[in-house]
Amino acid sequence: MELTKRNKMKRTRLVAKFLAVACAILGLLALTSTPADFWLTPDQRGDRLFDSKQYADAAAVYEDPVRRGAALYRDAEFKESAASFARRDDAESAYNRGDALVLMGKYDDAIASFDRALQFRPDWQEAKDNRKLAVARRDWMKPPDDDAGGTGGQLEADEIVFD
């Protein structure tokens, strides 16, 4: 009889410990995410943040480099966006990386990125158009070849007037 009573007490203590650990784990999980997105993947949580225009928060949550790159692009973090897109080697990532590089003024790198996108999809008109834009911007920003007061790619005022 005494042995059965001990076994029951051990089993009761074991169940109590298990319930305490389970409650602690559930409590920690509840603190790390809101109830609405408890079962969502990081990319699904990022999509919700992206849809509500919280781009920096979405970028911090995303695991997918393309989604992260898009969120960073929308948050005007073009350097990080280009780096995120560079983690994938497909047409869309190369195209999006090219767009980010254009906005950073890295026209030669952008042209190379658009060329990579066109290797995947040779008839992609948007990539062709953006490549032409990158070439035009690069050529427009080049300093003139002559040494007669070039602007170094910077615009100068047409006329300075003092009132």
PDB file of C-alpha atoms in Angstrom:
ATOM      1  CA  MET A   1       0.000   0.000   0.000  1.00  0.00           C
ATOM      2  CA  GLU A   2       2.826   2.350   0.893  1.00  0.00           C
ATOM      3  CA  LEU A   3       4.511   1.743  -2.468  1.00  0.00           C
ATOM      4  CA  THR A   4       1.379   2.642  -4.415  1.00  0.00           C
ATOM      5  CA  LYS A   5       1.005   5.874  -2.508  1.00  0.00           C
ATOM      6  CA  ARG A   6       4.602   6.852  -3.365  1.00  0.00           C
ATOM      7  CA  ASN A   7       4.090   6.062  -7.026  1.00  0.00           C
ATOM      8  CA  LYS A   8       0.990   8.236  -7.098  1.00  0.00           C
ATOM      9  CA  MET A   9       2.893  11.121  -5.506  1.00  0.00           C
ATOM     10  CA  LYS A  10       5.767  10.768  -7.990  1.00  0.00           C
ATOM     11  CA  ARG A  11       3.342  10.707 -10.876  1.00  0.00           C
ATOM     12  CA  THR A  12       1.529  13.774  -9.536  1.00  0.00           C
ATOM     13  CA  ARG A  13       4.802  15.690  -9.198  1.00  0.00           C
ATOM     14  CA  LEU A  14       5.855  14.649 -12.710  1.00  0.00           C
ATOM     15  CA  VAL A  15       2.544  15.837 -14.189  1.00  0.00           C
ATOM     16  CA  ALA A  16       2.838  19.120 -12.285  1.00  0.00           C
ATOM     17  CA  LYS A  17       6.366  19.691 -13.637  1.00  0.00           C
ATOM     18  CA  PHE A  18       5.232  18.907 -17.167  1.00  0.00           C
ATOM     19  CA  LEU A  19       2.340  21.360 -16.906  1.00  0.00           C
ATOM     20  CA  ALA A  20       4.632  24.057 -15.512  1.00  0.00           C
ATOM     21  CA  VAL A  21       7.088  23.643 -18.390  1.00  0.00           C
ATOM     22  CA  ALA A  22       4.270  23.616 -20.963  1.00  0.00           C
ATOM     23  CA  CYS A  23       2.797  26.800 -19.490  1.00  0.00           C
ATOM     24  CA  ALA A  24       6.191  28.488 -19.531  1.00  0.00           C
ATOM     25  CA  ILE A  25       6.734  27.585 -23.180  1.00  0.00           C
ATOM     26  CA  LEU A  26       3.287  28.819 -24.173  1.00  0.00           C
ATOM     27  CA  GLY A  27       3.886  32.012 -22.220  1.00  0.00           C
ATOM     28  CA  LEU A  28       7.158  32.674 -24.047  1.00  0.00           C
ATOM     29  CA  LEU A  29       5.517  32.036 -27.391  1.00  0.00           C
ATOM     30  CA  ALA A  30       2.732  34.436 -26.534  1.00  0.00           C
ATOM     31  CA  LEU A  31       5.270  37.150 -25.706  1.00  0.00           C
ATOM     32  CA  THR A  32       7.152  36.778 -28.993  1.00  0.00           C
ATOM     33  CA  SER A  33       4.204  37.116 -31.352  1.00  0.00           C
ATOM     34  CA  THR A  34       0.702  38.436 -31.365  1.00  0.00           C
ATOM     35  CA  PRO A  35      -2.155  35.950 -31.228  1.00  0.00           C
ATOM     36  CA  ALA A  36      -3.290  36.852 -34.750  1.00  0.00           C
ATOM     37  CA  ASP A  37      -0.013  35.766 -36.334  1.00  0.00           C
ATOM     38  CA  PHE A  38       1.012  33.024 -33.918  1.00  0.00           C
ATOM     39  CA  TRP A  39       0.818  30.275 -36.560  1.00  0.00           C
ATOM     40  CA  LEU A  40       2.148  32.320 -39.494  1.00  0.00           C
ATOM     41  CA  THR A  41       5.562  31.845 -41.075  1.00  0.00           C
ATOM     42  CA  PRO A  42       8.007  34.779 -40.969  1.00  0.00           C
ATOM     43  CA  ASP A  43       7.288  35.510 -44.641  1.00  0.00           C
ATOM     44  CA  GLN A  44       3.537  35.528 -43.993  1.00  0.00           C
ATOM     45  CA  ARG A  45       4.042  37.945 -41.080  1.00  0.00           C
ATOM     46  CA  GLY A  46       6.241  40.053 -43.345  1.00  0.00           C
ATOM     47  CA  ASP A  47       3.510  40.107 -45.994  1.00  0.00           C
ATOM     48  CA  ARG A  48       1.059  41.514 -43.448  1.00  0.00           C
ATOM     49  CA  LEU A  49       3.516  44.235 -42.465  1.00  0.00           C
ATOM     50  CA  PHE A  50       4.320  44.978 -46.122  1.00  0.00           C
ATOM     51  CA  ASP A  51       0.615  45.274 -46.962  1.00  0.00           C
ATOM     52  CA  SER A  52       0.201  47.795 -44.131  1.00  0.00           C
ATOM     53  CA  LYS A  53       3.168  49.802 -45.525  1.00  0.00           C
ATOM     54  CA  GLN A  54       5.467  48.966 -42.598  1.00  0.00           C
ATOM     55  CA  TYR A  55       8.355  48.205 -44.938  1.00  0.00           C
ATOM     56  CA  ALA A  56      11.253  48.355 -42.481  1.00  0.00           C
ATOM     57  CA  ASP A  57       9.472  46.001 -40.085  1.00  0.00           C
ATOM     58  CA  ALA A  58       8.587  43.656 -42.956  1.00  0.00           C
ATOM     59  CA  ALA A  59      12.201  43.567 -44.121  1.00  0.00           C
ATOM     60  CA  ALA A  60      13.327  42.638 -40.625  1.00  0.00           C
ATOM     61  CA  VAL A  61      10.882  39.707 -40.531  1.00  0.00           C
ATOM     62  CA  TYR A  62      11.217  38.270 -44.025  1.00  0.00           C
ATOM     63  CA  GLU A  63      13.366  35.213 -44.665  1.00  0.00           C
ATOM     64  CA  ASP A  64      12.860  35.198 -48.450  1.00  0.00           C
ATOM     65  CA  PRO A  65      15.524  37.463 -50.023  1.00  0.00           C
ATOM     66  CA  VAL A  66      13.213  38.643 -52.823  1.00  0.00           C
ATOM     67  CA  ARG A  67      10.476  39.718 -50.425  1.00  0.00           C
ATOM     68  CA  ARG A  68      13.072  41.301 -48.149  1.00  0.00           C
ATOM     69  CA  GLY A  69      14.586  43.147 -51.122  1.00  0.00           C
ATOM     70  CA  ALA A  70      11.176  44.483 -52.142  1.00  0.00           C
ATOM     71  CA  ALA A  71      10.486  45.747 -48.626  1.00  0.00           C
ATOM     72  CA  LEU A  72      13.904  47.415 -48.415  1.00  0.00           C
ATOM     73  CA  TYR A  73      13.371  48.994 -51.849  1.00  0.00           C
ATOM     74  CA  ARG A  74      10.040  50.439 -50.714  1.00  0.00           C
ATOM     75  CA  ASP A  75      11.788  51.733 -47.574  1.00  0.00           C
ATOM     76  CA  ALA A  76      14.374  53.500 -49.818  1.00  0.00           C
ATOM     77  CA  GLU A  77      17.191  51.292 -48.509  1.00  0.00           C
ATOM     78  CA  PHE A  78      18.561  50.687 -51.989  1.00  0.00           C
ATOM     79  CA  LYS A  79      21.992  49.340 -51.029  1.00  0.00           C
ATOM     80  CA  GLU A  80      20.508  46.665 -48.767  1.00  0.00           C
ATOM     81  CA  SER A  81      17.774  45.995 -51.304  1.00  0.00           C
ATOM     82  CA  ALA A  82      20.303  45.351 -54.087  1.00  0.00           C
ATOM     83  CA  ALA A  83      22.281  43.046 -51.791  1.00  0.00           C
ATOM     84  CA  SER A  84      19.149  41.091 -50.916  1.00  0.00           C
ATOM     85  CA  PHE A  85      18.138  40.671 -54.553  1.00  0.00           C
ATOM     86  CA  ALA A  86      21.693  39.526 -55.359  1.00  0.00           C
ATOM     87  CA  ARG A  87      21.159  36.458 -53.178  1.00  0.00           C
ATOM     88  CA  ARG A  88      18.933  34.952 -55.905  1.00  0.00           C
ATOM     89  CA  ASP A  89      19.975  34.279 -59.484  1.00  0.00           C
ATOM     90  CA  ASP A  90      16.813  34.625 -61.549  1.00  0.00           C
ATOM     91  CA  ALA A  91      15.373  37.133 -63.999  1.00  0.00           C
ATOM     92  CA  GLU A  92      13.145  39.012 -61.559  1.00  0.00           C
ATOM     93  CA  SER A  93      15.847  39.362 -58.912  1.00  0.00           C
ATOM     94  CA  ALA A  94      18.385  40.630 -61.454  1.00  0.00           C
ATOM     95  CA  TYR A  95      15.831  43.116 -62.807  1.00  0.00           C
ATOM     96  CA  ASN A  96      14.889  44.395 -59.334  1.00  0.00           C
ATOM     97  CA  ARG A  97      18.557  44.621 -58.344  1.00  0.00           C
ATOM     98  CA  GLY A  98      19.158  46.730 -61.459  1.00  0.00           C
ATOM     99  CA  ASP A  99      16.386  49.121 -60.440  1.00  0.00           C
ATOM    100  CA  ALA A 100      17.900  49.529 -56.967  1.00  0.00           C
ATOM    101  CA  LEU A 101      21.355  50.127 -58.434  1.00  0.00           C
ATOM    102  CA  VAL A 102      20.025  52.829 -60.779  1.00  0.00           C
ATOM    103  CA  LEU A 103      18.592  54.675 -57.800  1.00  0.00           C
ATOM    104  CA  MET A 104      22.002  54.472 -56.113  1.00  0.00           C
ATOM    105  CA  GLY A 105      23.677  55.941 -59.190  1.00  0.00           C
ATOM    106  CA  LYS A 106      25.619  52.737 -59.907  1.00  0.00           C
ATOM    107  CA  TYR A 107      24.745  52.695 -63.564  1.00  0.00           C
ATOM    108  CA  ASP A 108      27.384  50.254 -64.852  1.00  0.00           C
ATOM    109  CA  ASP A 109      26.385  47.690 -62.203  1.00  0.00           C
ATOM    110  CA  ALA A 110      22.715  48.285 -63.031  1.00  0.00           C
ATOM    111  CA  ILE A 111      23.377  47.713 -66.739  1.00  0.00           C
ATOM    112  CA  ALA A 112      25.116  44.430 -65.912  1.00  0.00           C
ATOM    113  CA  SER A 113      22.172  43.423 -63.747  1.00  0.00           C
ATOM    114  CA  PHE A 114      19.670  44.193 -66.510  1.00  0.00           C
ATOM    115  CA  ASP A 115      21.881  42.223 -68.914  1.00  0.00           C
ATOM    116  CA  ARG A 116      21.670  39.267 -66.514  1.00  0.00           C
ATOM    117  CA  ALA A 117      17.876  39.542 -66.415  1.00  0.00           C
ATOM    118  CA  LEU A 118      17.825  39.579 -70.205  1.00  0.00           C
ATOM    119  CA  GLN A 119      19.929  36.414 -70.291  1.00  0.00           C
ATOM    120  CA  PHE A 120      17.060  34.673 -68.521  1.00  0.00           C
ATOM    121  CA  ARG A 121      14.296  36.417 -70.492  1.00  0.00           C
ATOM    122  CA  PRO A 122      15.649  37.871 -73.754  1.00  0.00           C
ATOM    123  CA  ASP A 123      12.318  39.396 -74.838  1.00  0.00           C
ATOM    124  CA  TRP A 124      11.590  41.197 -71.547  1.00  0.00           C
ATOM    125  CA  GLN A 125      10.731  44.696 -72.726  1.00  0.00           C
ATOM    126  CA  GLU A 126      10.765  46.347 -69.267  1.00  0.00           C
ATOM    127  CA  ALA A 127      14.315  45.093 -68.678  1.00  0.00           C
ATOM    128  CA  LYS A 128      15.371  46.423 -72.086  1.00  0.00           C
ATOM    129  CA  ASP A 129      13.765  49.793 -71.331  1.00  0.00           C
ATOM    130  CA  ASN A 130      15.349  50.078 -67.889  1.00  0.00           C
ATOM    131  CA  ARG A 131      18.734  49.113 -69.333  1.00  0.00           C
ATOM    132  CA  LYS A 132      18.413  51.942 -71.876  1.00  0.00           C
ATOM    133  CA  LEU A 133      17.496  54.318 -69.055  1.00  0.00           C
ATOM    134  CA  ALA A 134      20.557  53.249 -67.049  1.00  0.00           C
ATOM    135  CA  VAL A 135      22.806  53.782 -70.079  1.00  0.00           C
ATOM    136  CA  ALA A 136      21.276  57.220 -70.718  1.00  0.00           C
ATOM    137  CA  ARG A 137      21.723  58.285 -67.089  1.00  0.00           C
ATOM    138  CA  ARG A 138      25.299  57.010 -67.005  1.00  0.00           C
ATOM    139  CA  ASP A 139      26.161  58.871 -70.206  1.00  0.00           C
ATOM    140  CA  TRP A 140      24.400  62.030 -69.040  1.00  0.00           C
ATOM    141  CA  MET A 141      26.262  62.059 -65.727  1.00  0.00           C
ATOM    142  CA  LYS A 142      29.687  61.477 -67.271  1.00  0.00           C
ATOM    143  CA  PRO A 143      32.030  64.435 -67.042  1.00  0.00           C
ATOM    144  CA  PRO A 144      32.814  65.968 -70.429  1.00  0.00           C
ATOM    145  CA  ASP A 145      36.042  64.856 -72.083  1.00  0.00           C
ATOM    146  CA  ASP A 146      37.402  68.373 -72.410  1.00  0.00           C
ATOM    147  CA  ASP A 147      39.130  70.128 -69.532  1.00  0.00           C
ATOM    148  CA  ALA A 148      37.357  73.411 -70.181  1.00  0.00           C
ATOM    149  CA  GLY A 149      35.342  73.713 -66.997  1.00  0.00           C
ATOM    150  CA  GLY A 150      33.441  70.402 -66.998  1.00  0.00           C
ATOM    151  CA  THR A 151      30.910  69.867 -64.255  1.00  0.00           C
ATOM    152  CA  GLY A 152      32.124  66.413 -63.285  1.00  0.00           C
ATOM    153  CA  GLY A 153      28.627  65.090 -63.857  1.00  0.00           C
ATOM    154  CA  GLN A 154      27.042  67.782 -61.741  1.00  0.00           C
ATOM    155  CA  LEU A 155      24.622  70.359 -63.024  1.00  0.00           C
ATOM    156  CA  GLU A 156      25.537  74.034 -62.858  1.00  0.00           C
ATOM    157  CA  ALA A 157      23.260  77.013 -62.537  1.00  0.00           C
ATOM    158  CA  ASP A 158      22.277  78.701 -65.812  1.00  0.00           C
ATOM    159  CA  GLU A 159      22.804  82.147 -64.361  1.00  0.00           C
ATOM    160  CA  ILE A 160      23.639  83.598 -60.976  1.00  0.00           C
ATOM    161  CA  VAL A 161      21.715  86.753 -60.128  1.00  0.00           C
ATOM    162  CA  PHE A 162      22.265  88.868 -57.021  1.00  0.00           C
ATOM    163  CA  ASP A 163      19.372  91.044 -55.960  1.00  0.00           C
TER     164      ASP A 163
END
